[in-house]
PDB file of C-alpha atoms in Angstrom:
ATOM      1  CA  MET A   1      -0.054  -0.053   0.103  1.00  0.00           C
ATOM      2  CA  ASP A   2       1.582   3.521  -0.934  1.00  0.00           C
ATOM      3  CA  ILE A   3      -0.497   5.294   1.953  1.00  0.00           C
ATOM      4  CA  ASN A   4       0.298   4.783   5.485  1.00  0.00           C
ATOM      5  CA  ILE A   5      -2.682   5.680   8.053  1.00  0.00           C
ATOM      6  CA  ARG A   6      -2.097   5.895  11.622  1.00  0.00           C
ATOM      7  CA  THR A   7      -5.080   6.894  13.559  1.00  0.00           C
ATOM      8  CA  ASP A   8      -6.278   7.381  17.147  1.00  0.00           C
ATOM      9  CA  SER A   9      -9.491   5.013  17.476  1.00  0.00           C
ATOM     10  CA  ALA A  10     -10.583   6.858  20.424  1.00  0.00           C
ATOM     11  CA  ARG A  11     -10.680  10.171  18.548  1.00  0.00           C
ATOM     12  CA  THR A  12     -11.959   9.025  15.050  1.00  0.00           C
ATOM     13  CA  ASN A  13     -15.694  10.268  15.408  1.00  0.00           C
ATOM     14  CA  SER A  14     -15.491  13.483  17.159  1.00  0.00           C
ATOM     15  CA  HIS A  15     -13.635  16.717  17.921  1.00  0.00           C
ATOM     16  CA  ALA A  16     -13.633  18.323  21.078  1.00  0.00           C
ATOM     17  CA  LEU A  17     -15.562  21.379  21.106  1.00  0.00           C
ATOM     18  CA  SER A  18     -13.240  24.734  20.858  1.00  0.00           C
ATOM     19  CA  GLU A  19     -10.198  22.473  20.177  1.00  0.00           C
ATOM     20  CA  GLU A  20      -7.603  24.363  18.173  1.00  0.00           C
ATOM     21  CA  ILE A  21      -7.102  23.145  14.324  1.00  0.00           C
ATOM     22  CA  ALA A  22      -3.836  24.347  12.913  1.00  0.00           C
ATOM     23  CA  PHE A  23      -3.733  24.852   9.235  1.00  0.00           C
ATOM     24  CA  ALA A  24      -1.178  25.433   6.592  1.00  0.00           C
ATOM     25  CA  THR A  25      -1.488  26.118   2.669  1.00  0.00           C
ATOM     26  CA  GLY A  26       0.752  25.533  -0.199  1.00  0.00           C
ATOM     27  CA  THR A  27       0.843  25.528  -4.125  1.00  0.00           C
ATOM     28  CA  SER A  28       1.165  22.303  -6.037  1.00  0.00           C
ATOM     29  CA  ALA A  29       0.379  21.294  -9.459  1.00  0.00           C
ATOM     30  CA  LEU A  30      -3.150  20.765  -8.571  1.00  0.00           C
ATOM     31  CA  GLY A  31      -3.832  23.993  -7.241  1.00  0.00           C
ATOM     32  CA  THR A  32      -3.682  25.252  -3.500  1.00  0.00           C
ATOM     33  CA  VAL A  33      -3.783  22.695  -0.935  1.00  0.00           C
ATOM     34  CA  LEU A  34      -4.567  22.948   2.663  1.00  0.00           C
ATOM     35  CA  VAL A  35      -3.617  20.751   5.239  1.00  0.00           C
ATOM     36  CA  ALA A  36      -4.990  20.820   8.899  1.00  0.00           C
ATOM     37  CA  GLY A  37      -4.157  19.020  11.908  1.00  0.00           C
ATOM     38  CA  ASN A  38      -4.792  19.028  15.688  1.00  0.00           C
ATOM     39  CA  ALA A  39      -2.867  17.167  18.458  1.00  0.00           C
ATOM     40  CA  HIS A  40      -4.237  13.668  17.396  1.00  0.00           C
ATOM     41  CA  GLY A  41      -2.890  14.030  13.592  1.00  0.00           C
ATOM     42  CA  VAL A  42      -4.216  15.332  10.235  1.00  0.00           C
ATOM     43  CA  CYS A  43      -7.989  16.007   9.902  1.00  0.00           C
ATOM     44  CA  ALA A  44      -8.082  17.664   6.772  1.00  0.00           C
ATOM     45  CA  ILE A  45      -6.466  17.927   3.550  1.00  0.00           C
ATOM     46  CA  LEU A  46      -8.428  19.962   0.941  1.00  0.00           C
ATOM     47  CA  ILE A  47      -7.558  20.906  -2.678  1.00  0.00           C
ATOM     48  CA  GLY A  48      -8.948  24.023  -4.581  1.00  0.00           C
ATOM     49  CA  SER A  49      -8.224  27.141  -6.531  1.00  0.00           C
ATOM     50  CA  GLU A  50      -7.551  29.593  -3.761  1.00  0.00           C
ATOM     51  CA  ALA A  51      -6.543  29.444   0.026  1.00  0.00           C
ATOM     52  CA  GLY A  52      -9.373  31.483   0.921  1.00  0.00           C
ATOM     53  CA  GLU A  53     -12.120  29.231  -0.145  1.00  0.00           C
ATOM     54  CA  LEU A  54     -10.220  26.209   1.396  1.00  0.00           C
ATOM     55  CA  VAL A  55     -10.170  28.128   4.852  1.00  0.00           C
ATOM     56  CA  ALA A  56     -13.834  28.756   4.376  1.00  0.00           C
ATOM     57  CA  ASP A  57     -14.583  24.964   3.597  1.00  0.00           C
ATOM     58  CA  LEU A  58     -12.442  23.918   6.872  1.00  0.00           C
ATOM     59  CA  ALA A  59     -14.579  26.165   8.844  1.00  0.00           C
ATOM     60  CA  VAL A  60     -17.633  24.651   7.506  1.00  0.00           C
ATOM     61  CA  ARG A  61     -16.601  21.147   8.312  1.00  0.00           C
ATOM     62  CA  PHE A  62     -15.332  22.172  11.745  1.00  0.00           C
ATOM     63  CA  PRO A  63     -17.670  24.898  12.941  1.00  0.00           C
ATOM     64  CA  HIS A  64     -17.010  24.477  16.700  1.00  0.00           C
ATOM     65  CA  ASN A  65     -13.209  24.538  16.515  1.00  0.00           C
ATOM     66  CA  THR A  66     -10.685  27.129  16.625  1.00  0.00           C
ATOM     67  CA  LEU A  67      -8.931  27.657  13.348  1.00  0.00           C
ATOM     68  CA  VAL A  68      -5.213  28.790  13.214  1.00  0.00           C
ATOM     69  CA  GLN A  69      -2.918  29.343  10.677  1.00  0.00           C
ATOM     70  CA  GLN A  70       0.301  27.783  11.671  1.00  0.00           C
ATOM     71  CA  ASP A  71       2.618  27.527   8.466  1.00  0.00           C
ATOM     72  CA  ARG A  72       5.760  26.104  10.653  1.00  0.00           C
ATOM     73  CA  LYS A  73       3.921  23.600  12.391  1.00  0.00           C
ATOM     74  CA  LEU A  74       2.577  21.795   9.811  1.00  0.00           C
ATOM     75  CA  ASP A  75       5.622  22.429   7.236  1.00  0.00           C
ATOM     76  CA  GLY A  76       6.544  18.642   7.411  1.00  0.00           C
ATOM     77  CA  GLU A  77       3.132  17.256   6.686  1.00  0.00           C
ATOM     78  CA  LEU A  78       2.698  19.807   3.874  1.00  0.00           C
ATOM     79  CA  MET A  79       5.834  19.269   2.185  1.00  0.00           C
ATOM     80  CA  LYS A  80       4.918  15.187   2.214  1.00  0.00           C
ATOM     81  CA  ILE A  81       1.925  16.259   0.635  1.00  0.00           C
ATOM     82  CA  LEU A  82       3.274  18.360  -2.205  1.00  0.00           C
ATOM     83  CA  ARG A  83       6.070  15.502  -2.743  1.00  0.00           C
ATOM     84  CA  PHE A  84       3.273  13.028  -3.081  1.00  0.00           C
ATOM     85  CA  ILE A  85       1.324  15.162  -5.765  1.00  0.00           C
ATOM     86  CA  GLU A  86       4.300  15.156  -7.697  1.00  0.00           C
ATOM     87  CA  LYS A  87       5.612  11.532  -7.310  1.00  0.00           C
ATOM     88  CA  PRO A  88       2.740   9.402  -5.811  1.00  0.00           C
ATOM     89  CA  ALA A  89       5.080   6.426  -5.970  1.00  0.00           C
ATOM     90  CA  ARG A  90       6.751   7.714  -2.997  1.00  0.00           C
ATOM     91  CA  GLY A  91       3.777   7.051  -0.777  1.00  0.00           C
ATOM     92  CA  LEU A  92       2.289   9.321   1.755  1.00  0.00           C
ATOM     93  CA  ASP A  93       2.965   8.789   5.390  1.00  0.00           C
ATOM     94  CA  LEU A  94       0.777  10.846   7.763  1.00  0.00           C
ATOM     95  CA  GLU A  95      -0.728  10.223  11.224  1.00  0.00           C
ATOM     96  CA  LEU A  96      -4.643  10.562  10.476  1.00  0.00           C
ATOM     97  CA  ASN A  97      -7.274  11.846  12.695  1.00  0.00           C
ATOM     98  CA  ILE A  98     -10.099  10.623  10.708  1.00  0.00           C
ATOM     99  CA  ASN A  99     -13.622  11.963  11.451  1.00  0.00           C
ATOM    100  CA  GLY A 100     -16.655   9.792  10.055  1.00  0.00           C
ATOM    101  CA  THR A 101     -19.531   7.566  10.440  1.00  0.00           C
ATOM    102  CA  PRO A 102     -18.667   3.679  10.882  1.00  0.00           C
ATOM    103  CA  PHE A 103     -20.020   3.373   7.240  1.00  0.00           C
ATOM    104  CA  GLN A 104     -17.679   6.189   5.944  1.00  0.00           C
ATOM    105  CA  ARG A 105     -14.825   4.785   7.751  1.00  0.00           C
ATOM    106  CA  ARG A 106     -15.417   1.079   6.028  1.00  0.00           C
ATOM    107  CA  VAL A 107     -15.488   2.714   2.700  1.00  0.00           C
ATOM    108  CA  TRP A 108     -12.252   4.864   3.537  1.00  0.00           C
ATOM    109  CA  ASP A 109     -10.590   2.068   5.006  1.00  0.00           C
ATOM    110  CA  ALA A 110     -11.332  -0.091   1.493  1.00  0.00           C
ATOM    111  CA  LEU A 111     -10.106   2.716  -0.445  1.00  0.00           C
ATOM    112  CA  CYS A 112      -6.745   2.840   1.119  1.00  0.00           C
ATOM    113  CA  GLY A 113      -6.374  -0.822   0.077  1.00  0.00           C
ATOM    114  CA  ILE A 114      -6.478   0.495  -3.579  1.00  0.00           C
ATOM    115  CA  PRO A 115      -3.000   0.842  -4.927  1.00  0.00           C
ATOM    116  CA  ALA A 116      -1.721   3.863  -6.788  1.00  0.00           C
ATOM    117  CA  GLY A 117      -2.297   3.243 -10.409  1.00  0.00           C
ATOM    118  CA  GLN A 118      -5.338   1.436  -9.973  1.00  0.00           C
ATOM    119  CA  THR A 119      -9.267   2.352 -10.003  1.00  0.00           C
ATOM    120  CA  ILE A 120     -12.284   0.577  -8.508  1.00  0.00           C
ATOM    121  CA  THR A 121     -15.941   1.413  -9.563  1.00  0.00           C
ATOM    122  CA  TYR A 122     -18.630   2.772  -6.947  1.00  0.00           C
ATOM    123  CA  ALA A 123     -20.458  -0.622  -7.093  1.00  0.00           C
ATOM    124  CA  ALA A 124     -17.204  -2.655  -6.773  1.00  0.00           C
ATOM    125  CA  LEU A 125     -16.510  -0.513  -3.789  1.00  0.00           C
ATOM    126  CA  ALA A 126     -19.933  -1.182  -2.404  1.00  0.00           C
ATOM    127  CA  HIS A 127     -19.531  -4.857  -2.776  1.00  0.00           C
ATOM    128  CA  ARG A 128     -15.895  -4.627  -1.144  1.00  0.00           C
ATOM    129  CA  VAL A 129     -17.412  -2.925   2.146  1.00  0.00           C
ATOM    130  CA  GLY A 130     -20.163  -5.581   2.176  1.00  0.00           C
ATOM    131  CA  LYS A 131     -23.328  -3.204   0.923  1.00  0.00           C
ATOM    132  CA  PRO A 132     -23.603  -4.161  -2.689  1.00  0.00           C
ATOM    133  CA  GLY A 133     -26.975  -2.005  -2.584  1.00  0.00           C
ATOM    134  CA  ALA A 134     -25.240   1.042  -1.325  1.00  0.00           C
ATOM    135  CA  VAL A 135     -23.576   2.469  -4.245  1.00  0.00           C
ATOM    136  CA  ARG A 136     -24.997   5.928  -3.793  1.00  0.00           C
ATOM    137  CA  ALA A 137     -23.975   5.786   0.009  1.00  0.00           C
ATOM    138  CA  VAL A 138     -20.438   4.731  -1.001  1.00  0.00           C
ATOM    139  CA  ALA A 139     -20.487   7.751  -3.257  1.00  0.00           C
ATOM    140  CA  ASN A 140     -21.600  10.092  -0.658  1.00  0.00           C
ATOM    141  CA  ALA A 141     -18.800   8.718   1.517  1.00  0.00           C
ATOM    142  CA  CYS A 142     -16.442   9.446  -0.965  1.00  0.00           C
ATOM    143  CA  ALA A 143     -17.775  13.072  -1.275  1.00  0.00           C
ATOM    144  CA  ALA A 144     -17.517  13.628   2.593  1.00  0.00           C
ATOM    145  CA  ASN A 145     -13.902  12.532   2.680  1.00  0.00           C
ATOM    146  CA  ALA A 146     -11.953  15.540   4.332  1.00  0.00           C
ATOM    147  CA  ILE A 147      -8.703  13.976   3.685  1.00  0.00           C
ATOM    148  CA  ALA A 148      -8.098  14.189  -0.040  1.00  0.00           C
ATOM    149  CA  LEU A 149      -4.967  12.219  -1.250  1.00  0.00           C
ATOM    150  CA  ALA A 150      -4.561  10.217   2.172  1.00  0.00           C
ATOM    151  CA  ILE A 151      -8.052   8.660   1.602  1.00  0.00           C
ATOM    152  CA  PRO A 152      -7.575   8.048  -2.036  1.00  0.00           C
ATOM    153  CA  CYS A 153     -11.384   8.898  -3.243  1.00  0.00           C
ATOM    154  CA  HIS A 154      -9.798   9.921  -6.492  1.00  0.00           C
ATOM    155  CA  ARG A 155      -9.530   6.308  -7.422  1.00  0.00           C
ATOM    156  CA  VAL A 156     -13.061   5.525  -7.750  1.00  0.00           C
ATOM    157  CA  ILE A 157     -14.452   5.810 -11.170  1.00  0.00           C
ATOM    158  CA  GLY A 158     -18.234   5.214 -12.705  1.00  0.00           C
ATOM    159  CA  SER A 159     -19.291   1.760 -13.633  1.00  0.00           C
ATOM    160  CA  ASP A 160     -18.629   2.591 -17.367  1.00  0.00           C
ATOM    161  CA  GLY A 161     -15.125   3.743 -16.620  1.00  0.00           C
ATOM    162  CA  THR A 162     -15.756   7.318 -16.564  1.00  0.00           C
ATOM    163  CA  LEU A 163     -14.339   9.945 -14.111  1.00  0.00           C
ATOM    164  CA  SER A 164     -17.381  11.037 -12.460  1.00  0.00           C
ATOM    165  CA  GLY A 165     -17.822  13.206  -9.275  1.00  0.00           C
ATOM    166  CA  TYR A 166     -14.833  14.137  -7.281  1.00  0.00           C
ATOM    167  CA  ARG A 167     -14.958  16.535  -4.628  1.00  0.00           C
ATOM    168  CA  TRP A 168     -12.051  18.421  -5.734  1.00  0.00           C
ATOM    169  CA  GLY A 169     -12.906  18.306  -9.331  1.00  0.00           C
ATOM    170  CA  VAL A 170     -12.643  15.925 -12.143  1.00  0.00           C
ATOM    171  CA  GLU A 171      -9.698  17.469 -13.736  1.00  0.00           C
ATOM    172  CA  ARG A 172      -7.753  17.289 -10.420  1.00  0.00           C
ATOM    173  CA  LYS A 173      -9.130  13.500 -10.419  1.00  0.00           C
ATOM    174  CA  ARG A 174      -7.676  13.070 -14.005  1.00  0.00           C
ATOM    175  CA  ALA A 175      -4.283  14.422 -13.086  1.00  0.00           C
ATOM    176  CA  LEU A 176      -3.830  12.297 -10.031  1.00  0.00           C
ATOM    177  CA  LEU A 177      -4.962   9.170 -12.017  1.00  0.00           C
ATOM    178  CA  ALA A 178      -2.214  10.092 -14.813  1.00  0.00           C
ATOM    179  CA  ARG A 179       0.508  10.892 -12.473  1.00  0.00           C
ATOM    180  CA  GLU A 180      -0.274   7.338 -10.585  1.00  0.00           C
ATOM    181  CA  ALA A 181      -0.446   5.752 -13.942  1.00  0.00           C
ATOM    182  CA  GLU A 182       3.255   6.762 -14.267  1.00  0.00           C
ATOM    183  CA  VAL A 183       4.231   4.435 -11.483  1.00  0.00           C
TER     184      VAL A 183
END
């Protein structure tokens, strides 16, 4: 597997009220990248066109937390993410603080088992998590993922092979898959 995920299982489904979340932004071939983390690990990796929209998205995702820009604190994590975007074969080793429902966690865990350069359909992913009739719920779990790249939702494609729906934009999905295909 190209992504190493370490989580604090006692903290995966909630964040303490008013807990501080530090964030930093950087520029990549995919656009602006925001990484956010707390004392328990990286809780968000967001990709977009400009930092302001990503900070606003972070605020919506963590409305009860205090957001503080701390570039130095997250420099190591940001550099790992930027290197991963350029060379996915190197892998991405981050300590993650994953916030999701048990079903979302099953979907995200299954996604982390898909190697770089490979894809899976939403239907096959639904089968893999033991819910073959839950294709739409699987798609919703992918859309709810706040940890782009580390939880590789970009590796999910439509049943007809098309690059459908990606929270961060289909063009970014296409670029990520192309980079991974070079592995």
